[in-house]
XYZ file of C-alpha atoms in Angstrom:
406
model
C 0.026 -0.079 0.066
C 1.303 3.208 -1.152
C 2.033 5.906 1.446
C -0.547 8.812 1.950
C 0.800 12.195 0.853
C 0.494 14.686 3.833
C -2.240 17.326 3.807
C -1.314 20.464 3.198
C -4.237 22.444 4.172
C -7.573 20.755 5.503
C -9.772 23.448 3.958
C -8.395 22.701 0.258
C -6.874 19.297 0.578
C -8.649 17.163 3.339
C -8.027 13.339 3.618
C -10.519 11.686 5.744
C -9.041 8.529 5.393
C -5.655 9.518 6.979
C -4.311 8.738 10.713
C -4.050 12.233 11.526
C -7.743 12.780 10.582
C -8.566 9.709 12.923
C -6.465 11.088 15.668
C -7.461 14.528 15.584
C -11.034 14.781 13.741
C -12.761 17.097 16.286
C -9.817 19.536 16.156
C -9.702 19.327 12.473
C -13.675 19.842 12.224
C -13.622 22.644 14.449
C -11.172 24.654 12.714
C -13.175 24.049 9.409
C -16.543 25.163 10.825
C -14.830 28.492 11.695
C -13.023 29.296 8.596
C -14.061 27.062 5.782
C -17.416 25.482 6.370
C -17.377 23.519 3.006
C -13.878 22.078 2.598
C -12.890 20.508 -0.643
C -10.006 18.082 -1.931
C -8.717 16.905 -5.105
C -8.050 13.613 -3.571
C -10.869 10.895 -4.271
C -11.408 12.206 -7.645
C -12.494 15.527 -6.329
C -14.874 15.620 -3.146
C -16.182 18.091 -0.634
C -16.741 18.220 3.171
C -19.855 19.877 4.897
C -19.039 20.965 8.686
C -21.926 23.198 9.958
C -24.950 22.039 11.390
C -27.633 23.504 9.043
C -25.876 23.404 5.915
C -25.647 19.635 6.660
C -29.456 19.577 7.280
C -30.005 21.318 4.029
C -27.915 18.965 2.063
C -29.141 15.814 3.491
C -32.805 16.680 2.781
C -31.960 17.769 -0.975
C -32.126 14.163 -2.089
C -32.660 15.021 -5.929
C -29.231 17.088 -5.950
C -27.261 15.056 -3.202
C -28.123 11.262 -3.855
C -27.771 8.690 -1.369
C -26.609 6.254 -4.330
C -23.377 6.384 -2.780
C -22.577 6.780 0.829
C -18.674 6.734 1.031
C -15.947 8.703 -0.095
C -12.708 6.852 -0.906
C -10.065 5.961 -3.726
C -12.766 3.978 -5.826
C -13.890 6.303 -8.726
C -17.665 6.958 -7.953
C -18.799 5.575 -11.231
C -17.568 2.078 -9.803
C -19.337 2.016 -6.590
C -23.154 2.705 -7.159
C -24.146 -0.432 -5.075
C -27.452 -1.858 -4.778
C -27.933 -1.687 -1.218
C -31.568 -1.016 -0.509
C -32.938 0.935 1.082
C -29.998 3.092 1.916
C -28.825 3.578 -1.719
C -32.437 4.609 -2.604
C -33.653 8.029 -2.922
C -37.269 9.144 -2.802
C -39.815 8.042 -4.329
C -38.268 4.462 -4.526
C -36.662 4.731 -0.856
C -39.732 4.687 1.261
C -41.526 1.743 0.041
C -38.638 -0.650 0.654
C -37.752 1.063 4.070
C -41.433 1.106 5.571
C -41.632 -2.712 5.850
C -38.416 -2.821 7.712
C -39.521 -0.712 10.503
C -41.708 -2.892 12.752
C -38.547 -5.025 13.604
C -37.039 -2.042 14.971
C -40.005 -0.513 16.789
C -40.012 0.449 20.354
C -42.119 -2.586 21.195
C -39.671 -4.991 19.307
C -36.775 -3.455 21.256
C -38.273 -3.819 24.423
C -38.989 -7.485 23.940
C -35.409 -8.103 22.800
C -33.970 -6.296 25.682
C -33.765 -9.094 28.360
C -31.899 -11.233 25.904
C -29.446 -8.303 25.284
C -28.955 -7.861 29.038
C -27.989 -11.693 29.345
C -25.712 -11.237 26.482
C -23.792 -8.418 28.197
C -23.857 -10.191 31.440
C -22.162 -13.394 29.931
C -19.404 -11.234 28.096
C -18.698 -9.274 31.294
C -18.447 -13.029 32.968
C -16.210 -14.068 30.351
C -13.436 -11.462 31.529
C -13.435 -13.215 34.796
C -11.298 -11.418 37.571
C -8.770 -9.759 35.215
C -7.661 -6.333 36.485
C -6.568 -5.278 32.744
C -9.292 -5.705 30.058
C -9.969 -4.127 26.708
C -13.201 -2.303 26.817
C -13.421 -2.327 22.918
C -12.005 -5.639 22.231
C -13.415 -7.678 25.250
C -16.813 -5.870 25.157
C -17.984 -2.776 23.118
C -16.987 -4.985 19.786
C -18.538 -8.204 20.866
C -22.127 -7.030 21.925
C -23.454 -5.745 18.957
C -22.281 -8.543 16.798
C -24.075 -11.041 19.409
C -27.090 -9.051 19.005
C -27.120 -8.851 15.193
C -26.168 -12.777 14.993
C -29.083 -13.403 17.130
C -31.679 -11.172 15.097
C -30.181 -12.969 12.044
C -30.947 -16.316 13.474
C -27.254 -17.396 13.026
C -24.700 -19.166 15.023
C -22.843 -17.317 17.595
C -19.743 -18.813 15.947
C -20.127 -16.278 13.065
C -19.344 -13.304 15.287
C -15.574 -13.106 14.283
C -16.424 -13.357 10.724
C -18.921 -10.747 11.059
C -16.374 -8.247 12.820
C -13.984 -9.193 9.867
C -16.390 -8.256 7.256
C -17.192 -4.816 8.882
C -13.700 -4.115 9.299
C -12.776 -5.195 5.713
C -15.654 -2.701 4.099
C -15.566 0.301 6.716
C -12.009 0.390 7.635
C -9.165 -1.471 5.911
C -11.261 -1.633 2.848
C -11.747 2.167 2.490
C -8.023 2.147 2.271
C -7.428 -1.204 0.310
C -10.335 -1.571 -2.034
C -9.452 -5.253 -2.837
C -10.233 -5.749 0.875
C -13.677 -3.982 0.519
C -14.444 -6.072 -2.688
C -13.518 -9.217 -1.292
C -15.698 -8.757 2.189
C -18.630 -7.322 0.230
C -18.779 -10.342 -1.875
C -18.819 -12.670 0.943
C -21.391 -11.032 2.766
C -23.668 -11.189 -0.192
C -22.991 -14.587 -0.848
C -23.683 -15.427 3.017
C -27.055 -13.671 2.828
C -27.909 -15.080 -0.223
C -27.397 -18.723 1.143
C -29.281 -17.770 4.448
C -32.290 -16.452 2.317
C -32.257 -19.787 0.206
C -32.337 -21.643 3.814
C -35.344 -19.830 4.843
C -37.081 -20.358 1.713
C -36.705 -24.133 1.709
C -38.085 -24.154 5.225
C -41.169 -22.649 4.063
C -43.722 -22.096 6.987
C -41.043 -23.584 9.408
C -38.391 -20.874 9.062
C -37.612 -19.113 12.077
C -38.969 -15.616 13.238
C -35.631 -13.751 12.459
C -34.757 -10.740 10.097
C -33.704 -12.944 7.406
C -37.065 -14.460 7.287
C -38.504 -11.192 7.689
C -36.825 -9.642 4.710
C -37.449 -12.798 2.474
C -41.336 -12.131 3.297
C -41.065 -8.360 2.885
C -43.287 -6.656 0.471
C -42.684 -2.975 -1.001
C -45.736 -0.643 -0.610
C -46.472 0.796 -3.759
C -48.318 4.020 -4.412
C -51.667 2.872 -5.508
C -52.083 0.785 -2.238
C -50.805 -2.593 -3.620
C -47.547 -4.491 -2.647
C -44.981 -6.339 -4.093
C -42.523 -8.933 -2.736
C -38.805 -7.557 -2.290
C -36.520 -8.643 -5.242
C -33.562 -10.615 -4.894
C -31.027 -7.537 -4.960
C -33.475 -5.688 -2.526
C -33.138 -8.702 0.095
C -29.554 -9.121 -0.040
C -29.050 -5.219 0.224
C -31.509 -4.937 3.124
C -29.583 -7.591 5.234
C -26.347 -6.204 4.093
C -27.318 -2.609 5.555
C -28.748 -3.954 8.669
C -25.559 -5.795 9.467
C -23.105 -2.997 8.717
C -25.601 -0.482 10.346
C -26.083 -2.580 13.360
C -22.703 -3.486 14.323
C -19.850 -0.824 13.769
C -21.823 2.403 14.710
C -22.834 0.705 18.002
C -19.835 -0.713 19.080
C -17.850 2.418 18.172
C -20.345 4.406 20.420
C -20.073 2.069 23.352
C -16.367 1.915 23.127
C -16.066 5.776 23.090
C -18.301 5.818 26.109
C -15.735 3.758 27.958
C -13.094 5.516 26.873
C -14.455 8.665 28.124
C -15.529 7.472 31.512
C -12.152 5.702 32.098
C -10.449 9.136 31.456
C -13.097 11.352 33.095
C -13.045 10.327 36.865
C -15.790 12.905 37.836
C -18.190 11.951 34.965
C -17.709 8.243 35.873
C -18.341 8.717 39.667
C -21.464 11.041 38.611
C -23.215 8.418 36.573
C -22.427 5.573 39.008
C -23.863 7.659 42.016
C -26.987 9.000 39.740
C -28.079 6.085 37.377
C -31.070 8.250 36.648
C -28.930 10.423 34.305
C -28.524 7.251 32.124
C -30.866 8.480 29.468
C -29.689 11.939 29.022
C -26.195 10.367 29.181
C -26.533 8.195 26.373
C -27.992 10.947 24.437
C -24.911 13.329 24.986
C -22.578 10.131 24.375
C -24.095 10.030 20.982
C -23.724 13.478 20.357
C -20.151 14.203 21.489
C -18.689 11.109 20.080
C -20.952 10.543 17.051
C -19.459 7.852 14.819
C -20.782 8.364 11.659
C -19.744 10.480 8.508
C -21.954 9.953 5.493
C -21.545 10.612 1.788
C -23.745 11.892 -1.025
C -23.500 11.773 -4.698
C -23.676 15.200 -6.309
C -26.110 14.872 -9.504
C -25.531 18.209 -11.089
C -23.602 21.257 -10.668
C -25.106 23.072 -7.532
C -23.959 25.063 -4.395
C -23.610 24.492 -0.523
C -23.744 27.531 1.651
C -22.624 29.551 -1.498
C -19.828 27.349 -2.490
C -20.215 25.990 -5.814
C -19.839 21.927 -5.871
C -19.453 19.988 -9.088
C -21.682 17.190 -10.230
C -20.341 13.830 -10.787
C -18.320 14.262 -7.430
C -19.198 13.406 -3.791
C -19.829 15.261 -0.680
C -19.195 14.202 3.007
C -21.720 15.129 5.688
C -20.016 15.208 9.127
C -22.759 14.504 11.355
C -19.946 14.485 14.372
C -19.356 18.251 13.162
C -22.967 19.245 13.331
C -23.149 18.029 16.724
C -20.297 20.267 17.878
C -21.497 23.365 16.046
C -21.359 26.208 18.710
C -24.379 27.749 16.785
C -26.614 25.078 17.519
C -25.376 23.755 20.867
C -24.260 25.442 23.947
C -20.894 24.531 25.427
C -20.474 21.977 22.532
C -17.019 20.824 23.303
C -17.967 19.722 26.699
C -19.655 16.326 27.428
C -22.585 17.568 30.045
C -24.196 14.158 31.340
C -27.565 15.904 32.235
C -27.691 18.112 28.958
C -31.324 18.842 28.289
C -31.320 20.540 24.805
C -29.845 17.868 22.815
C -31.330 17.454 19.567
C -28.219 15.711 17.684
C -28.252 14.075 14.609
C -25.958 11.109 15.577
C -28.543 9.075 13.696
C -28.635 11.163 10.757
C -31.310 13.494 9.363
C -33.985 13.364 6.759
C -35.272 10.258 5.323
C -32.331 8.229 5.825
C -32.173 8.708 9.337
C -31.153 5.514 11.108
C -33.824 2.891 11.206
C -32.377 1.055 13.842
C -31.734 3.995 16.451
C -34.246 2.340 19.053
C -32.217 -0.730 18.969
C -28.841 1.247 19.489
C -30.045 3.352 22.160
C -31.124 0.276 23.772
C -27.849 -1.585 23.446
C -25.768 1.376 24.680
C -27.924 1.705 27.899
C -27.974 -1.934 28.578
C -24.129 -2.418 27.829
C -23.161 0.507 29.769
C -25.469 -0.179 32.749
C -23.937 -3.557 33.047
C -20.647 -2.461 32.675
C -21.028 0.130 35.746
C -22.738 -2.520 37.959
C -19.771 -5.009 37.415
C -17.070 -2.251 37.218
C -18.001 0.975 38.945
C -14.574 1.989 39.552
C -11.960 1.839 36.363
C -9.726 4.061 34.574
C -7.965 4.225 31.222
C -4.774 2.220 31.541
C -2.995 4.287 29.127
C -2.851 8.131 28.315
C -5.925 9.284 26.406
C -3.654 10.394 23.330
C -2.518 6.741 23.082
C -5.788 5.276 22.233
C -5.683 4.983 18.411
C -9.108 5.723 16.462
C -10.240 3.886 13.451
C -9.835 5.268 9.982
C -12.980 5.504 7.912
C -16.715 6.712 7.767
C -17.091 5.190 11.296
C -15.074 6.886 14.030
C -14.501 4.778 17.213
C -11.273 3.537 19.476
C -9.776 0.494 17.925
C -8.738 -0.683 21.611
C -9.469 1.039 25.187
C -7.097 -0.384 27.486
C -8.752 -0.479 30.854
C -7.692 -1.179 34.449
C -10.257 -2.240 36.804
C -9.895 -0.481 40.333
C -10.992 -1.713 43.653
């Protein structure tokens, strides 16, 4: 892999796949919000980066000009990566009919029914850590819980967990730099879900009540009130997106929460002593450590906040930057556990807002509650600036070394 040229100026030459960005993203974005709210680069066949809250909202909602047919900016040419990953790569009016049948599986009711299972999973993962005084909050816990949850929802063996993690890393991390890794992972995921769908179809009425069966039986709602079954590509695409969206975003946020509490003893003590703060704390962690930066494909020449942008290129919408915009949040660079006015966009904005937000919030609450009940006193075992953060569209700590205290 060739060495990445250093960035000369983040406003005119940004590289969101660099290690410098991974380490210092919040600081870089704060600078850009102030002096260049729409940055650009000639890397990645030309791309743009939007950093201010209101500009991101406006761009995300203008789906005719800023299409969701591409959701990543990497070294692949835009013409080569218009994947069929329904519903996320569809725009209105095609998007809604494919998205709506998926929503009941992630409703508050469905999430509440799943919660006891997730509690048991979290407790077992903590049991597996035994009496060790040095653990890795990311590798031993945060990265395992969402994988187990999604495996359960897909109705597959827990032994698939390491493979799921490998696929997610291959597509959202290493694969953003090395496209051969991404292609291999994507092909394996598609083959896996094609086989799972074939299995459920062969079972007929005996198929288990899981997400694979739900997608197999899903019907798109057409404008005239009629319905049609999902096509093969729609089925595989939906399962593909549910796996990606249900794993890395959640484990990145949960890992960030443990990183923060391990390096901020006052916040840890307060949350342990005031568990009633958990709901607002979860929302604040989501705002402060928002993991997702999403891309859009520019269908025609346009402008964003008065800045001309060229059709055929891609634009990054930085939800992490929007969630620290001082024009929208008071004291945005402070994590305030009881913050009341917190209309963050960690789950996106507009028609493509994350359909699994109820599930993610429940997993974060259950995971953090279980951890704090087991380990009410812990600290980061390294200096905060020694923790490495992932490269790619999802930002989270790669490893969170933690020392358990008495």
